Short mmCIF file of C-alpha atoms and ligand atoms in Angstrom, two decimals:
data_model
loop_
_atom_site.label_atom_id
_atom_site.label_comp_id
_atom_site.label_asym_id
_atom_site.label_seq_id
_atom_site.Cartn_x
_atom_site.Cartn_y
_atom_site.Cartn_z
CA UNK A 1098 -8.99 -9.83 3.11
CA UNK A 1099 -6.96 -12.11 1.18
CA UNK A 1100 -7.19 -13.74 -2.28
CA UNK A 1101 -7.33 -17.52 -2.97
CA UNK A 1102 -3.65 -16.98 -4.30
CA UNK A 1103 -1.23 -16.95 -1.94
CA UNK A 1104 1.58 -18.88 0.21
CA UNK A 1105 0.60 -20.43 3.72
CA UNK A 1106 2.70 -18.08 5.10
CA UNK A 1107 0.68 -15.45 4.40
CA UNK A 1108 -2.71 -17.26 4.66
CA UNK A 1109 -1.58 -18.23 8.16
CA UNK A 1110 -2.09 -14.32 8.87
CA UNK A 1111 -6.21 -15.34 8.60
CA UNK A 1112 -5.65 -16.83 11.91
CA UNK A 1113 -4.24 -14.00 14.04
CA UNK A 1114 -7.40 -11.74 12.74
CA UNK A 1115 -9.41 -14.69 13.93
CA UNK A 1116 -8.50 -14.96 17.22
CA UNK A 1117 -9.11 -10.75 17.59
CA UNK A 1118 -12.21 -11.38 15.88
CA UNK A 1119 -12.12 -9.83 12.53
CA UNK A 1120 -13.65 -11.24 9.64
CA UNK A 1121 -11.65 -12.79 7.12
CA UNK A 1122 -12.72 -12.70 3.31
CA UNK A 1123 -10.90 -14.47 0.21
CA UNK A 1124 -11.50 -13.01 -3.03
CA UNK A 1125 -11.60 -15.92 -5.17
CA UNK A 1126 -9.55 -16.71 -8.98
CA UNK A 1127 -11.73 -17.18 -12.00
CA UNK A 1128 -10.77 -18.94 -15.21
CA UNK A 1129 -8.11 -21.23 -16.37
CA UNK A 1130 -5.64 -18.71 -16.41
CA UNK A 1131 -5.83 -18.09 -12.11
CA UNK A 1132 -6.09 -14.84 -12.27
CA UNK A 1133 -8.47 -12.32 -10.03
CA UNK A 1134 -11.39 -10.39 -11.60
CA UNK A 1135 -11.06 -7.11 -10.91
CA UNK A 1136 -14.77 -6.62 -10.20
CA UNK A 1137 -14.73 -9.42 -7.49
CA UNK A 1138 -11.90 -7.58 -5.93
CA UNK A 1139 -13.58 -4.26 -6.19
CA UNK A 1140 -16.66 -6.04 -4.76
CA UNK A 1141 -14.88 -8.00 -2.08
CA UNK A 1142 -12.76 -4.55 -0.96
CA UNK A 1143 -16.01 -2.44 -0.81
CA UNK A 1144 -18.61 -5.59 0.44
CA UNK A 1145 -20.51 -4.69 3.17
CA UNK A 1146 -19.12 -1.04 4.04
CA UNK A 1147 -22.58 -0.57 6.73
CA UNK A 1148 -22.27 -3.20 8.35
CA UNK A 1149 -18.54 -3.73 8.55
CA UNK A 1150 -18.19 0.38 9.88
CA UNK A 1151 -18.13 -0.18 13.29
CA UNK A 1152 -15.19 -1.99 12.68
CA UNK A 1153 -13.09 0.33 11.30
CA UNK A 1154 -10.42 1.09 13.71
CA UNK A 1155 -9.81 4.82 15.09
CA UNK A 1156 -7.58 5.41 12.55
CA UNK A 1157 -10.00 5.21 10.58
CA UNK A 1158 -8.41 1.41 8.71
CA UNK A 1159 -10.82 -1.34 7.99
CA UNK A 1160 -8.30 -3.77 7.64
CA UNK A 1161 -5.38 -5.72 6.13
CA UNK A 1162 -5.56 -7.17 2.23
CA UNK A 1163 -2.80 -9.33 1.63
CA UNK A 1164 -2.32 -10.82 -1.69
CA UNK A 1165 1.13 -11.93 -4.29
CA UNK A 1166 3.04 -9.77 -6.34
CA UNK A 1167 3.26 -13.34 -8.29
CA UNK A 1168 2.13 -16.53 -7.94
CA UNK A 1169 4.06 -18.88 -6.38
CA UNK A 1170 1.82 -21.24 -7.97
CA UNK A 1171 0.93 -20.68 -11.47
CA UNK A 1172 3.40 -17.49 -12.16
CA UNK A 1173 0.63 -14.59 -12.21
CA UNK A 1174 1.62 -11.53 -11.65
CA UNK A 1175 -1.63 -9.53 -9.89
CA UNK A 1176 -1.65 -5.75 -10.84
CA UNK A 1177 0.50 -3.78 -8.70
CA UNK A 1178 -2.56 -1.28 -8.99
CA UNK A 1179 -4.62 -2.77 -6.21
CA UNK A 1180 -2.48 -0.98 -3.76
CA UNK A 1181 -3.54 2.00 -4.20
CA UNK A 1182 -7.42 0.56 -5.18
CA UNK A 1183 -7.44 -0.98 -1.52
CA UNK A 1184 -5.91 1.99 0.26
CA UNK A 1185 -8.76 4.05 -1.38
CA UNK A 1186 -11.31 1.81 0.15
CA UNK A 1187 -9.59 1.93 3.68
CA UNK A 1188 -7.23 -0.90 4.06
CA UNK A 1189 -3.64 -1.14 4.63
CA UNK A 1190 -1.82 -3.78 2.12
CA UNK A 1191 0.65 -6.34 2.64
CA UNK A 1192 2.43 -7.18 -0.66
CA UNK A 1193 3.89 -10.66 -0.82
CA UNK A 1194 6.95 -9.55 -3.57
CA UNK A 1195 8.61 -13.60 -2.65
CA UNK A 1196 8.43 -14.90 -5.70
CA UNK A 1197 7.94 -11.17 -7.84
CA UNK A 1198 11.64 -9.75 -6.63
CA UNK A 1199 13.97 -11.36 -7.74
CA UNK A 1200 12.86 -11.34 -11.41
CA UNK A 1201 11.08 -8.15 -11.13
CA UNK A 1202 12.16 -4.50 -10.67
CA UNK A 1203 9.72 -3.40 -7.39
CA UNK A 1204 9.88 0.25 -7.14
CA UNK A 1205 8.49 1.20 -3.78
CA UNK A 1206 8.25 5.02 -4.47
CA UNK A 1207 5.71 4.36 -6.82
CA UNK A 1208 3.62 1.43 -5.25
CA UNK A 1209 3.42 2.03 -1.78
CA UNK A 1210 2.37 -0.67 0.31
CA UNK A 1211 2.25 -1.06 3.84
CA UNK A 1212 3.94 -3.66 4.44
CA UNK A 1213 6.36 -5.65 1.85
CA UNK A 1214 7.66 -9.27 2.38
CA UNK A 1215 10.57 -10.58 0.71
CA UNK A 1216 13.01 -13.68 0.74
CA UNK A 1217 16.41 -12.13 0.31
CA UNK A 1218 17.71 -15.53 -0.61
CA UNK A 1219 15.27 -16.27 -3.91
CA UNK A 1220 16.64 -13.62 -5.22
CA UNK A 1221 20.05 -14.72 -4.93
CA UNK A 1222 19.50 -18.41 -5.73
CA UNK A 1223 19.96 -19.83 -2.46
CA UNK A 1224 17.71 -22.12 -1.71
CA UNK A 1225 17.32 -20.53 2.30
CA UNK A 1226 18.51 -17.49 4.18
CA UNK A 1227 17.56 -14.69 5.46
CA UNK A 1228 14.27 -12.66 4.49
CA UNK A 1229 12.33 -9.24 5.42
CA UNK A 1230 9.37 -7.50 6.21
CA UNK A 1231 9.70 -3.74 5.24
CA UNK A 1232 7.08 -1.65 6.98
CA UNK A 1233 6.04 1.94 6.29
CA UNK A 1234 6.73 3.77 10.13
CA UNK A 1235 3.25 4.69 10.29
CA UNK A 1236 2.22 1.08 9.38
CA UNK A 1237 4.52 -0.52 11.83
CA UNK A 1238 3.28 2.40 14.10
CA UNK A 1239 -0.02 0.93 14.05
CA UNK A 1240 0.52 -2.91 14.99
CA UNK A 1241 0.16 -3.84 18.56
CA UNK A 1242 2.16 -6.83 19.97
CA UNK A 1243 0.62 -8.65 22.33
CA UNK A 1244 4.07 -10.09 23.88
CA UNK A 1245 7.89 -9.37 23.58
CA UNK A 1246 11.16 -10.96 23.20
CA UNK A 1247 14.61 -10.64 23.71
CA UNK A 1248 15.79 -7.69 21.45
CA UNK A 1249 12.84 -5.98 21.52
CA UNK A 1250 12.23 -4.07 24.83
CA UNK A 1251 13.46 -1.05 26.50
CA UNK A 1252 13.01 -2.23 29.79
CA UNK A 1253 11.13 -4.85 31.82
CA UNK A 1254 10.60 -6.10 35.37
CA UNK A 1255 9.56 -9.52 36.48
CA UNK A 1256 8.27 -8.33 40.27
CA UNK A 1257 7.09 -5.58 38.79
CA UNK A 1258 5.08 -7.20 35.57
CA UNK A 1259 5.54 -4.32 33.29
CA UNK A 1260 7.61 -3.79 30.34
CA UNK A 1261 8.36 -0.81 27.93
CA UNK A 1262 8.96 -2.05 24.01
CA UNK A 1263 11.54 -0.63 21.71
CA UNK A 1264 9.50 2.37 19.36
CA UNK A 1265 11.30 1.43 16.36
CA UNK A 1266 11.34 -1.78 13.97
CA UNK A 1267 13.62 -3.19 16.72
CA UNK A 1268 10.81 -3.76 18.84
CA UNK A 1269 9.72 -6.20 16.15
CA UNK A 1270 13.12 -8.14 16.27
CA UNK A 1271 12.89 -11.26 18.17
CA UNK A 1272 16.03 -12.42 19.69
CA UNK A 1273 19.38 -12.16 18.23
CA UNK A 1274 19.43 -11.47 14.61
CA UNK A 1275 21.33 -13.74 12.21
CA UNK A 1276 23.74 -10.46 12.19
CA UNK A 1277 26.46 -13.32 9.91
CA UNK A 1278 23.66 -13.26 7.02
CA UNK A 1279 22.76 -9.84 7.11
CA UNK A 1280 25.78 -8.42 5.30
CA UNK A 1281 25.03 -11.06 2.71
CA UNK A 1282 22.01 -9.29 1.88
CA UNK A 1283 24.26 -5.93 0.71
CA UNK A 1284 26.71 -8.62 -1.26
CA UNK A 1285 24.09 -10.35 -3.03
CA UNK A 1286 22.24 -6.96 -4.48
CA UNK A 1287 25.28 -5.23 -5.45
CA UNK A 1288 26.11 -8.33 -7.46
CA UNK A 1289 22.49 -8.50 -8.97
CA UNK A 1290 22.39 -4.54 -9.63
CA UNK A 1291 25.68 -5.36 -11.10
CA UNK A 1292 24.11 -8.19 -13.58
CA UNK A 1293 20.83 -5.35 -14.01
CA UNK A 1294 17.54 -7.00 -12.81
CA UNK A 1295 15.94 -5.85 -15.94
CA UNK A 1296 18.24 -7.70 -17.99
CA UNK A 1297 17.48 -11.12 -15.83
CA UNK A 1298 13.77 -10.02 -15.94
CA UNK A 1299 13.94 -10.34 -19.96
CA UNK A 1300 15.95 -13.31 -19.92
CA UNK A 1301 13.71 -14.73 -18.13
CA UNK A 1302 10.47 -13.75 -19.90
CA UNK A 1303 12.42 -15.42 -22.84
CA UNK A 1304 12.75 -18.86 -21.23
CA UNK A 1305 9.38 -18.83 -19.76
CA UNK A 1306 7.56 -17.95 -23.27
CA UNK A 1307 9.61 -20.69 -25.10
CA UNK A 1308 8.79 -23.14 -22.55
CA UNK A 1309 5.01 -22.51 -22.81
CA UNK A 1310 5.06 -22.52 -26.53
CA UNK A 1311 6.75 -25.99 -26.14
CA UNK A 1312 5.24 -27.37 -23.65
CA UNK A 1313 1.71 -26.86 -24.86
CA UNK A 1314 2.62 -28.09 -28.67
CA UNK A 1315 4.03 -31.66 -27.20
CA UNK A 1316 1.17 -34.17 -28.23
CA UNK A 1317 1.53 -37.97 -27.83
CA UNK A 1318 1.26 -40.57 -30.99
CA UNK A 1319 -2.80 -40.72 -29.82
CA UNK A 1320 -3.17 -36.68 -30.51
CA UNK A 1321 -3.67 -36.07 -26.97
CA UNK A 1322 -0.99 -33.18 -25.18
CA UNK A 1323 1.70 -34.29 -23.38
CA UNK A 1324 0.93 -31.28 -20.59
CA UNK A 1325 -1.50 -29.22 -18.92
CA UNK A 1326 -0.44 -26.30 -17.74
CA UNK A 1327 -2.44 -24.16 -14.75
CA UNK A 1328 -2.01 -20.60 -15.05
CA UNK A 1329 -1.30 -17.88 -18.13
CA UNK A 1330 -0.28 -20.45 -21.17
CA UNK A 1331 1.15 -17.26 -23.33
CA UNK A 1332 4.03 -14.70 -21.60
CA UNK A 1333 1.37 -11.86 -20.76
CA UNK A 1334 1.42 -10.89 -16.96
CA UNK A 1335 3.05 -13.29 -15.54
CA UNK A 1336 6.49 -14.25 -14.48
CA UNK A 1337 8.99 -17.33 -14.69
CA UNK A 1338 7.12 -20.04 -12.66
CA UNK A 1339 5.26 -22.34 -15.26
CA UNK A 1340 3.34 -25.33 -13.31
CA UNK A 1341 1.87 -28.13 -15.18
CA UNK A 1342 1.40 -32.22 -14.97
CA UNK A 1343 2.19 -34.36 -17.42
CA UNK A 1344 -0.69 -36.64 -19.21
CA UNK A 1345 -0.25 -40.49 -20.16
CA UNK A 1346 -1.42 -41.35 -23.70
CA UNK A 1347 -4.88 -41.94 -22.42
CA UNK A 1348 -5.22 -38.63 -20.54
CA UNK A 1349 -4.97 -39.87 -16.81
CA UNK A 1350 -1.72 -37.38 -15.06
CA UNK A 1351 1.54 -38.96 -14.28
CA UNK A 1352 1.45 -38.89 -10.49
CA UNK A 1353 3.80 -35.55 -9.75
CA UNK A 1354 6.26 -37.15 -7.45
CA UNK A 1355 7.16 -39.72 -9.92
CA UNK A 1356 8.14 -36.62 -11.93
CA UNK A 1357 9.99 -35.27 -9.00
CA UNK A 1358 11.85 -38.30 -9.10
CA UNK A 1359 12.80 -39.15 -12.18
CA UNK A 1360 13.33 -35.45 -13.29
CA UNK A 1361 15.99 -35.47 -9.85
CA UNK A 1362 17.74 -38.42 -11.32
CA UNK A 1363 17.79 -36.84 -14.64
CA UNK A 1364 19.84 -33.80 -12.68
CA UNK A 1365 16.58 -31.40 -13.18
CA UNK A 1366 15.72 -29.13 -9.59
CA UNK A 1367 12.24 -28.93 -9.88
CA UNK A 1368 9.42 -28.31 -6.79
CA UNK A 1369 6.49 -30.66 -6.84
CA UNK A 1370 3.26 -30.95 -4.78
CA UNK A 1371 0.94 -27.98 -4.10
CA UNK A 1372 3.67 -25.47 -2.99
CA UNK A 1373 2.06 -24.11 0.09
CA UNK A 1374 -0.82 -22.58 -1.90
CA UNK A 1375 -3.99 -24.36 -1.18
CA UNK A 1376 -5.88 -21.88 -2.62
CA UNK A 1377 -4.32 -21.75 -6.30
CA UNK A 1378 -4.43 -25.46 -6.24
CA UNK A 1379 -8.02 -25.25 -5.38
CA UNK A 1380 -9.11 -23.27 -8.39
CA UNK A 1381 -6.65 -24.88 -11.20
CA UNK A 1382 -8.02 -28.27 -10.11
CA UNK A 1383 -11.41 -26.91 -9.82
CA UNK A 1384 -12.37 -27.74 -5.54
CA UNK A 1385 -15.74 -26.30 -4.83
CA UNK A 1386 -15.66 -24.82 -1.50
CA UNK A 1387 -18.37 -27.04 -0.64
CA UNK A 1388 -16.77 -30.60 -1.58
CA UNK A 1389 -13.69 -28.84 0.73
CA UNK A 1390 -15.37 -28.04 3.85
CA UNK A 1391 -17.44 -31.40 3.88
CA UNK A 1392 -14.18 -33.53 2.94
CA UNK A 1393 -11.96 -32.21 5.16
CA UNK A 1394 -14.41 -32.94 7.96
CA UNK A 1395 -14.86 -36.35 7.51
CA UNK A 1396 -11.81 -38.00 5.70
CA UNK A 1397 -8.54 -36.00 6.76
CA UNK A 1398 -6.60 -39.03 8.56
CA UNK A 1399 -4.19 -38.85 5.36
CA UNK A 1400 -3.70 -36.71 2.26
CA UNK A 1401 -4.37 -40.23 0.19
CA UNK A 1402 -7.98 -40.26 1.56
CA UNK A 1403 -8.34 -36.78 1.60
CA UNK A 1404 -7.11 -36.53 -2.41
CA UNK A 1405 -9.63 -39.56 -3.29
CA UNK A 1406 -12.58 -37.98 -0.92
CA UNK A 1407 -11.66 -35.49 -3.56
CA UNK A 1408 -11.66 -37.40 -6.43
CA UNK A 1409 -8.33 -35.96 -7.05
CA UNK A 1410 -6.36 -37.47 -9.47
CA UNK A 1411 -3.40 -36.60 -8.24
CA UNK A 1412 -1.66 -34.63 -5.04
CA UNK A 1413 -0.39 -31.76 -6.89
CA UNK A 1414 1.41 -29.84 -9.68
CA UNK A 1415 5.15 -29.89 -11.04
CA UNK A 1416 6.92 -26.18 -11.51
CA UNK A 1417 9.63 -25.06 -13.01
CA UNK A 1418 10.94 -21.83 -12.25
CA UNK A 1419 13.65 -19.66 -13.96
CA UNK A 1420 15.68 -17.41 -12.21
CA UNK A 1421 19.37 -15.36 -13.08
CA UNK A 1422 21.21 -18.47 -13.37
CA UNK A 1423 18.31 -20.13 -15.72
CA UNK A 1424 19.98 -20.80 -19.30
CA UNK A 1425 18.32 -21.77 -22.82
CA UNK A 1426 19.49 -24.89 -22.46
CA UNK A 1427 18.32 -25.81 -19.41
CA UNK A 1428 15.26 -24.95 -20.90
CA UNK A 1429 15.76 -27.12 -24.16
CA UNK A 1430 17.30 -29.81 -21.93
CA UNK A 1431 14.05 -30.07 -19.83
CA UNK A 1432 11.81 -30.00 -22.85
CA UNK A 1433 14.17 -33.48 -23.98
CA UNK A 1434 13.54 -35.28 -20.98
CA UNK A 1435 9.87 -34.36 -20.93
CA UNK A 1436 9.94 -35.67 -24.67
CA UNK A 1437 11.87 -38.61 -24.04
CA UNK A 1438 10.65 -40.00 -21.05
CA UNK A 1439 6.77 -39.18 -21.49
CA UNK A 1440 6.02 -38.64 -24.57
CA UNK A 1441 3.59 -42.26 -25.45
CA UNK A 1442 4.54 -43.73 -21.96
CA UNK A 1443 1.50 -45.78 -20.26
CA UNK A 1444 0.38 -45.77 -16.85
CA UNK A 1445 2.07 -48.33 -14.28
CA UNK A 1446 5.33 -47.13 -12.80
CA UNK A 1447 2.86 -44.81 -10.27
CA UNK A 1448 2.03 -48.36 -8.29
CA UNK A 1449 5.54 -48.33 -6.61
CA UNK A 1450 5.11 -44.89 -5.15
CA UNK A 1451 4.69 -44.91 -1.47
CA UNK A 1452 1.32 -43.67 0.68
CA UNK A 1453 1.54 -39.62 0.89
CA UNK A 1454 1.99 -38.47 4.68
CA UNK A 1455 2.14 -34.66 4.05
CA UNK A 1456 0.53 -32.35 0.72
C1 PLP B 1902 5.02 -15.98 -2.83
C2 PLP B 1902 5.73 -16.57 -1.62
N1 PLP B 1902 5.44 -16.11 -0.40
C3 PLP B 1902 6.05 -16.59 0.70
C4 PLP B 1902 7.01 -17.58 0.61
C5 PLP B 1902 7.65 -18.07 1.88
O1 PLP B 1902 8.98 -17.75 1.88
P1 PLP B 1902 9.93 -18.24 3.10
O2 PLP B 1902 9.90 -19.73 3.04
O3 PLP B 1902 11.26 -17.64 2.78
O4 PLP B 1902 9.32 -17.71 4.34
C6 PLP B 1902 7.33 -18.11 -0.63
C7 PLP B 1902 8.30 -19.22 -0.71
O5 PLP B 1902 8.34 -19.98 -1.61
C8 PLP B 1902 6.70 -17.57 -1.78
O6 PLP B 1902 6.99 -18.04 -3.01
#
């Protein structure tokens, strides 16, 4: 069970429980602000409990719900509550807390889920490194795998074709680890407890409230706004990721990678595209699962044709995120450029872009 709302990475997990034959179920967003009702989630978590009870496993699980701490999409932050509401109705929980830790204080003796993945790295501000997944032992207790790795067994013979794993987390550990990172991992959260993540968590909510209010007060010379924003427009439950296109004068969106590249030149670090969540881009730009399922069938040679099988304006979103180095004036410096270089521009530069070979 997963909702709409979340990374690749973690959708990808739909096709391992494929391929051993479990169901898979998405509990869909509703409303412009891309959030989850909690009734479709109590629904979806509780859907079907006859029929589905001969595939509980013996101890006694039903499954695996997987969903975001926060958006990596539109910012949302989905209630930390559902933990426990899923482990009540049976299923162990992996909580995607990528883009919720390193703004966010996760305290893990309070919500307990099974399984936690992280990217050390966001929350230093590198842009790649190393990243976990922290597993409760009876979680990690539970998972089978159906191969090993170097690292991860006891013992093994090749005449013999047997092997015994490791019965820790090492058993888990493919390979050799990246044992020069590691220690960066201690470095980097001593210097961030040392900064206080609460104190970059309000900092943040700062920035990200003033750039709303901005953003969604720009108007061009015709009346119409400058920016639509997908996701929470006001500071309330979400965090610092604020994703929006920009609008010409006569409402059609400035294609996002023109964006990309003029807000690059302009010395601004901003992700464009749909950000590896399909599903959050499907329900801020309003994809039936219908038109989805039909389209991809027949027109998926490029992401041009599939967009305009769509009838997709555009490929995507732009996103600014703020983070511990984020300051008020990069925030008042981004609203200048948006003001300067699109407020009453008309369409045209978009012609020069090149065909799209990847989303
Ligand atoms: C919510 C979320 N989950 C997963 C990931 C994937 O992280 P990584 O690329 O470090 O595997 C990201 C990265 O942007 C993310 O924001």
């Amino acid at each position: 069970m997963l909702t709409w709302d979340n990374h690749n990475s973690v959708n990808g997990i739909r096709e391992y429980a494929r391929s051993a034959r479990a169901s898979v179920r998405y509990v869909p967003l509703s409303g412009p602000e891309l959030r989850v009702a909690e009734s479709d989630l109590v629904a979806a978590l509780g859907a079907g409990r006859g029929s589905l009870a001969r595939r509980w496993d013996r101890a006694g699980r039903r499954g695996l719900f997987a969903y975001p701490a926060q958006s990596n999409f539109s910012g949302v932050q989905h209630p930390l509550g559902w933990v426990e509401l899923a482990h009540q109705q049976g299923y162990d929980v992996l909580l995607d807390a990528a883009a919720f830790a390193p703004t966010n204080r996760l305290d893990l003796s309070v919500v307990r889920p099974d399984f936690v993945c992280l990217s050390w790295y966001k929350l230093f501000g590198y842009p790649t490194g190393v990243g976990a997944l922290l597993a409760r032992r009876t979680a990690l207790a539970r998972l089978r795998r159906p191969w090993f790795a170097g690292g991860t067994i006891r013992a093994v013979s090749v005449q013999g074709d047997w092997h015994r794993p490791m019965d820790d987390e090492s058993a888990f550990e493919d390979g050799t680890l990246n044992f020069l990172s590691i220690p960066d991992v201690e470095v980097g959260l001593r210097w961030l407890d040392s900064i206080g993540v609460d104190l970059v968590h309000s900092r943040v909510g700062l920035l990200t409230e003033w750039l709303l209010e901005r953003l969604t007060t720009l108007r061009h010379d015709t009346g119409g706004p400058l920016v639509q924003v997908y996701g929470p427009t006001t500071g309330a439950g979400r965090g610092g990721t604020v994703t929006f296109n920009l609008r010409h004068p006569d409402g059609t969106l400035v294609d996002e990678r023109l964006v990309a590249r003029e807000a690059a030149a302009a010395g601004f670090s901003l992700r464009t595209g749909c950000f590896c969540n399909p599903g959050a881009g499907e329900g801020a730009f309003g994809i039936s699962r219908r038109s989805t399922r039909q389209r991809l069938l027949a027109s998926v040679d490029t992401i041009d044709t599939y967009l305009a099988a769509l009838r997709l304006p555009t490929g995507g979103a732009v996103r600014v995120s703020f983070g511990l180095a984020s300051t008020a004036t990069d925030a008042e410096r981004f609203v200048a450029f948006a003001q300067s270089t699109y407020l009453n521009r008309g369409v045209g530069a978009e012609s020069a872009l090149p065909p799209r070979l990847r989303c």
